[in-house]
Coordinates of N, CA and C in Angstrom, one line a residue:
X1 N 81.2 44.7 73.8 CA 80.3 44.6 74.9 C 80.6 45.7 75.9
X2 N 79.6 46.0 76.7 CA 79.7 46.9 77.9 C 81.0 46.8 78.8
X3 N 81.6 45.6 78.9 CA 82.5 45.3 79.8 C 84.0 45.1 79.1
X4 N 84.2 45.1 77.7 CA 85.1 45.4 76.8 C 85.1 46.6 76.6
X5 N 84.4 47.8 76.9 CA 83.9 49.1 76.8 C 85.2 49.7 78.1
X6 N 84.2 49.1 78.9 CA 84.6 49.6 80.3 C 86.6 49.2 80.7
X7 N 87.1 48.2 80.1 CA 88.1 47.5 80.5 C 89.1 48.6 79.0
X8 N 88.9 49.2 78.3 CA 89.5 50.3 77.1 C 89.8 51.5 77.8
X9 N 88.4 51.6 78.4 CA 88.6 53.1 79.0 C 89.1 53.1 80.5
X10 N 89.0 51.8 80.9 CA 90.2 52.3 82.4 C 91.6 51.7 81.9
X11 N 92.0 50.7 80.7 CA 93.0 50.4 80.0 C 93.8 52.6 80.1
X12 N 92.8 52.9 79.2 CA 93.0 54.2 78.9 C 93.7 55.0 80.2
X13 N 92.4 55.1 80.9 CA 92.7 56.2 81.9 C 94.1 55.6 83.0
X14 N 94.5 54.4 83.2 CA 95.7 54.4 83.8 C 97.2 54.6 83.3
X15 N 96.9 54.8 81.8 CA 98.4 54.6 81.2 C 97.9 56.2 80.7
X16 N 96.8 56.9 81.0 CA 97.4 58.9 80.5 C 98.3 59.3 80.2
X17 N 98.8 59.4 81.1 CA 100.2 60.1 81.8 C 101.5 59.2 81.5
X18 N 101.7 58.2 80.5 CA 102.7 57.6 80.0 C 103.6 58.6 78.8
X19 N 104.1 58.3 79.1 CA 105.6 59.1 78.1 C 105.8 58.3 77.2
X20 N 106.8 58.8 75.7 CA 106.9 58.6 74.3 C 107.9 57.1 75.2
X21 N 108.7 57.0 76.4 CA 110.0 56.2 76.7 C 109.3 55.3 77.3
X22 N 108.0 55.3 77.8 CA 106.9 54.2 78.4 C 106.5 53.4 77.8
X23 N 105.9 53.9 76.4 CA 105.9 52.9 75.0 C 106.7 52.4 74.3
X24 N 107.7 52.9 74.2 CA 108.8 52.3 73.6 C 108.9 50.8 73.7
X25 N 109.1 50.2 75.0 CA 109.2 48.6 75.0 C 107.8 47.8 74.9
X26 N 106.8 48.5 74.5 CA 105.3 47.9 74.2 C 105.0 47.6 72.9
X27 N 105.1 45.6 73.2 CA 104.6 45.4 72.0 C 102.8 45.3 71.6
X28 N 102.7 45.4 70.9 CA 101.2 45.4 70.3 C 100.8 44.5 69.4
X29 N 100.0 43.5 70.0 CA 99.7 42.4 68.9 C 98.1 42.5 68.3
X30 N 97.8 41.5 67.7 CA 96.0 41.0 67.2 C 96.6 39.8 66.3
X31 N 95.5 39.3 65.9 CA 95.0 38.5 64.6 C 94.0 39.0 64.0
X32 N 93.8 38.7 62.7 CA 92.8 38.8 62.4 C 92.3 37.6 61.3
X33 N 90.9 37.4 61.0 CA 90.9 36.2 60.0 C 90.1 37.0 58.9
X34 N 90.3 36.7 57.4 CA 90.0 37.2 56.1 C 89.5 36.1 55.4
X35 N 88.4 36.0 55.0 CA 87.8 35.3 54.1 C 88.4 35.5 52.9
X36 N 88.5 34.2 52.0 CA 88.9 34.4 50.8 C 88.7 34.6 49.4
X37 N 87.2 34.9 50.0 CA 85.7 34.5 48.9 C 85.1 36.3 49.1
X38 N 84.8 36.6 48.6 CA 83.6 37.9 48.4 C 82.8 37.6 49.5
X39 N 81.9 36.3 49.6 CA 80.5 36.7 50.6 C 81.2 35.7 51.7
X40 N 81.0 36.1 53.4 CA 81.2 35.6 53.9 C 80.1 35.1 54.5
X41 N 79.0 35.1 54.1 CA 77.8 34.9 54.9 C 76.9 35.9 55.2
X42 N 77.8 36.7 55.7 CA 77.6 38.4 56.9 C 77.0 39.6 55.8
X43 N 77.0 39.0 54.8 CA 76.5 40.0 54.1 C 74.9 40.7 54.3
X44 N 74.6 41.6 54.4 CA 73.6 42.9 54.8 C 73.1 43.4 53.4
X45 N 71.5 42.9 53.2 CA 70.7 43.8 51.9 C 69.7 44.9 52.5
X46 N 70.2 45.8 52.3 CA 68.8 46.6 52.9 C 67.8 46.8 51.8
X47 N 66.6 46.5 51.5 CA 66.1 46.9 50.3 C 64.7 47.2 50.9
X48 N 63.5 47.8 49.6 CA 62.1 48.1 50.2 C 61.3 46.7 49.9
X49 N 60.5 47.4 50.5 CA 59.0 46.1 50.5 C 58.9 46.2 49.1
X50 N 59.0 44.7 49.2 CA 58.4 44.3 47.7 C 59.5 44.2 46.3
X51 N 60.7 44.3 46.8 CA 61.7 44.3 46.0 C 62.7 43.0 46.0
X52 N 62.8 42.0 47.3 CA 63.2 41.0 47.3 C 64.0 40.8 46.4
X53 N 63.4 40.0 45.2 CA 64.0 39.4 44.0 C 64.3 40.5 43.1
X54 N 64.4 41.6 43.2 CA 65.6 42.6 42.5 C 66.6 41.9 42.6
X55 N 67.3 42.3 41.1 CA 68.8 41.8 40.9 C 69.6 42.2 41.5
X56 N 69.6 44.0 42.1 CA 70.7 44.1 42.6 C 70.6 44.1 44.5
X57 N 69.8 43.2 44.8 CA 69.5 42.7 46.2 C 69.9 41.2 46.1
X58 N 70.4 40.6 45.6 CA 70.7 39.3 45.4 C 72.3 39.0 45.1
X59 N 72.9 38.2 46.4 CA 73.9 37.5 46.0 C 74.4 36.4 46.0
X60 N 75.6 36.4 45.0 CA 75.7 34.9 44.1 C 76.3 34.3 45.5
X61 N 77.1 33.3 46.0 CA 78.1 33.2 46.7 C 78.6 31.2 46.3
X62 N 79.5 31.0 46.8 CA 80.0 29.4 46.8 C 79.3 28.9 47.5
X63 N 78.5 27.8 47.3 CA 78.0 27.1 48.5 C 78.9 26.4 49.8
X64 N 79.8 25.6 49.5 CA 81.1 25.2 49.9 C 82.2 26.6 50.5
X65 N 81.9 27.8 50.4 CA 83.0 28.2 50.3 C 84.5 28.6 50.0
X66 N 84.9 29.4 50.4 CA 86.3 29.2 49.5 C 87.2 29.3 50.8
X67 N 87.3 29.4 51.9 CA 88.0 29.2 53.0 C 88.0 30.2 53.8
X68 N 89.2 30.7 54.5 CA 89.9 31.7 55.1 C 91.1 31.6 55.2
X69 N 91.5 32.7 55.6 CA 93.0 32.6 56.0 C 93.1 33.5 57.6
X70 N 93.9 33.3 58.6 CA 94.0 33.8 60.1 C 95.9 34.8 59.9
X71 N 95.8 35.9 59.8 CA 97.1 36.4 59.9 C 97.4 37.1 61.9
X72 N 98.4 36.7 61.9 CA 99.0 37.5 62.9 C 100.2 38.3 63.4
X73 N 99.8 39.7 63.8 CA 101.4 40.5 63.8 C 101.5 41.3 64.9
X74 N 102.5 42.0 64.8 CA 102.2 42.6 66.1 C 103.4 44.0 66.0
X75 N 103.3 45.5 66.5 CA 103.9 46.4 66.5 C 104.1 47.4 67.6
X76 N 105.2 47.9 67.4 CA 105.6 48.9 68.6 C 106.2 50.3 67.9
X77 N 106.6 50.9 69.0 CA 107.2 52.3 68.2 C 108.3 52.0 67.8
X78 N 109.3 51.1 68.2 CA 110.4 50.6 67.8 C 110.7 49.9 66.1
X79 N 109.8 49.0 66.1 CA 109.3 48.2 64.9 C 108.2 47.4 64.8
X80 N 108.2 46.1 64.1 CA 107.1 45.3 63.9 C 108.1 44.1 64.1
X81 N 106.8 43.0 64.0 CA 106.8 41.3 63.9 C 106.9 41.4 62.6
X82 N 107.4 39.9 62.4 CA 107.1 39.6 61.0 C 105.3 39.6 60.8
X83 N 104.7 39.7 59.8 CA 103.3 39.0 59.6 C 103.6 37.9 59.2
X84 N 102.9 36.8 60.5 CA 102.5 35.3 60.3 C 101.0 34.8 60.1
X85 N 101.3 33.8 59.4 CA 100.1 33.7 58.8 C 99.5 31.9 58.7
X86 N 98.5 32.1 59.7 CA 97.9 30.6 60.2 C 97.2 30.0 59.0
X87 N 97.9 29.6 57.8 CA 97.6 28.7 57.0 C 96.1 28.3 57.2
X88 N 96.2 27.0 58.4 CA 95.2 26.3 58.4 C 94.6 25.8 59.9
X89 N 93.3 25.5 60.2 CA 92.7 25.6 61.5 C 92.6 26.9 61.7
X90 N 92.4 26.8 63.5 CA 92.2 27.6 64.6 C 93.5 27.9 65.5
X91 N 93.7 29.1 65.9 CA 94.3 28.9 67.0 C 94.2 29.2 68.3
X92 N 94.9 28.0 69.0 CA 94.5 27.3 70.1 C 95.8 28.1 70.9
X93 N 95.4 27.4 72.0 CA 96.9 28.1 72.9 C 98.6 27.2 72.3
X94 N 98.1 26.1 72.5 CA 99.3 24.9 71.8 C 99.9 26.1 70.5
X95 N 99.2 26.3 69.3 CA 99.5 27.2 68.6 C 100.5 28.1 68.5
X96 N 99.4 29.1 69.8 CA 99.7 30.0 69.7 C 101.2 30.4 70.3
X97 N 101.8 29.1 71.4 CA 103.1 29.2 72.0 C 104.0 28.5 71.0
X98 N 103.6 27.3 70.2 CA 104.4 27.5 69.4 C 105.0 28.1 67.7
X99 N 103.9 28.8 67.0 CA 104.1 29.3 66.1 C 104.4 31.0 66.3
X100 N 103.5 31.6 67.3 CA 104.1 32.5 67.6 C 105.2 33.5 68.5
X101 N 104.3 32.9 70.0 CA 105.5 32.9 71.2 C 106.7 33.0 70.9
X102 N 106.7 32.1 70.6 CA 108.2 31.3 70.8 C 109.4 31.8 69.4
X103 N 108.7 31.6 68.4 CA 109.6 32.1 67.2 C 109.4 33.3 66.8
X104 N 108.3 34.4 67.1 CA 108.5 35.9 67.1 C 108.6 36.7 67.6
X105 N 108.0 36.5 69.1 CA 107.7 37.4 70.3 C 108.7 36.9 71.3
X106 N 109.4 35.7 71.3 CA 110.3 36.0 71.9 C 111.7 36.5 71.6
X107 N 112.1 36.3 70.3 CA 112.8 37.0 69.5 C 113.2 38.6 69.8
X108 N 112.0 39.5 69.6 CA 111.8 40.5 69.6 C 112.0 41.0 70.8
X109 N 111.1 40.3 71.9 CA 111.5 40.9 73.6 C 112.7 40.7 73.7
X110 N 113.1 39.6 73.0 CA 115.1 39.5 73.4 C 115.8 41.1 73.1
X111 N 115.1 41.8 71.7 CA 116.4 42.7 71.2 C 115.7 44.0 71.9
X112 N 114.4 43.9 72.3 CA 113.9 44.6 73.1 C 114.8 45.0 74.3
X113 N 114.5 43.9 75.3 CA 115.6 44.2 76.5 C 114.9 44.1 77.5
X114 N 114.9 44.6 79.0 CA 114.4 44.1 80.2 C 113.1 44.2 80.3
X115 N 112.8 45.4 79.8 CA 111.4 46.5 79.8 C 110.1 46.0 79.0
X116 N 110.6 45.0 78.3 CA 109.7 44.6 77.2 C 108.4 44.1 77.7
X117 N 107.5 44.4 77.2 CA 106.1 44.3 77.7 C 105.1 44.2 76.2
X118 N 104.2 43.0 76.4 CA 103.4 42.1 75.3 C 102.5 42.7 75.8
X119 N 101.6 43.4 75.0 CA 100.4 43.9 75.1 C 99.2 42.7 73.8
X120 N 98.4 42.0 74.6 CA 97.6 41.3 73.8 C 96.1 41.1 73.9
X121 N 94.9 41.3 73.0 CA 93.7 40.8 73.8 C 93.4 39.5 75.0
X122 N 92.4 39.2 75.4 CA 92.1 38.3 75.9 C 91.4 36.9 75.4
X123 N 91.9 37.1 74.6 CA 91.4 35.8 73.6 C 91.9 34.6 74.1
X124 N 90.9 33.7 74.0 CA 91.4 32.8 74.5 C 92.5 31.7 74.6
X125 N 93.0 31.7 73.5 CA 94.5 31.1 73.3 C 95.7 31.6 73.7
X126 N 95.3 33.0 74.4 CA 96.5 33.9 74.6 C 96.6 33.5 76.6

């Protein structure tokens, strides 16, 4: 969005002027979720008029699906998290303080040291 746009580029423009020893204690996280199946739904045919029912405009998929899976990691210049990996559900904030918080990020900020600074989106659980 315009306002996800806008919040990158002044992200950007106030940390310019940071040094290779400014990053150093920044950790850098995400999730991301991977389907486990080939079609996730999202799939995109561009085809011409009148081709529809071509075979190779047509795909198969599970009706049920086959799931997903939710991984989450996080890295710095120093190292990485382990990758964890949210089996099953959503995550929530409850979750997120105790599967991650708490058993890898605060780990890490410990060997980190004073300076340590969690860089995270705004997602809602966070």
């Amino acid at each position: 969005t315009a306002q996800h746009h806008a919040g990158h580029l002044a992200f950007a423009r106030e940390h310019q002027d940071w040094q290779l020893r400014h990053w150093c204690p920044v950790l850098f996280t995400d999730e991301s979720r991977f389907t486990l199946s080939t079609c996730d739904r999202r799939d995109r045919v561009w085809r011409r008029h009148g081709e529809r029912s071509a075979a190779c405009n047509i795909l198969q998929h599970d009706r049920f699906g086959s799931g997903s899976v939710m991984v989450w990691g996080g890295i710095s210049l120093g190292g990485r998290t382990a990758l964890h990996v949210l089996a099953r559900g959503s995550l929530c904030a409850i979750r997120y303080q105790d599967e991650i918080l708490r058993p890898l990020v605060r780990p890490y900020a410990g060997a980190v040291g004073p300076g340590f600074l969690l860089m995270q989106d705004n997602a809602r659980p966070h």
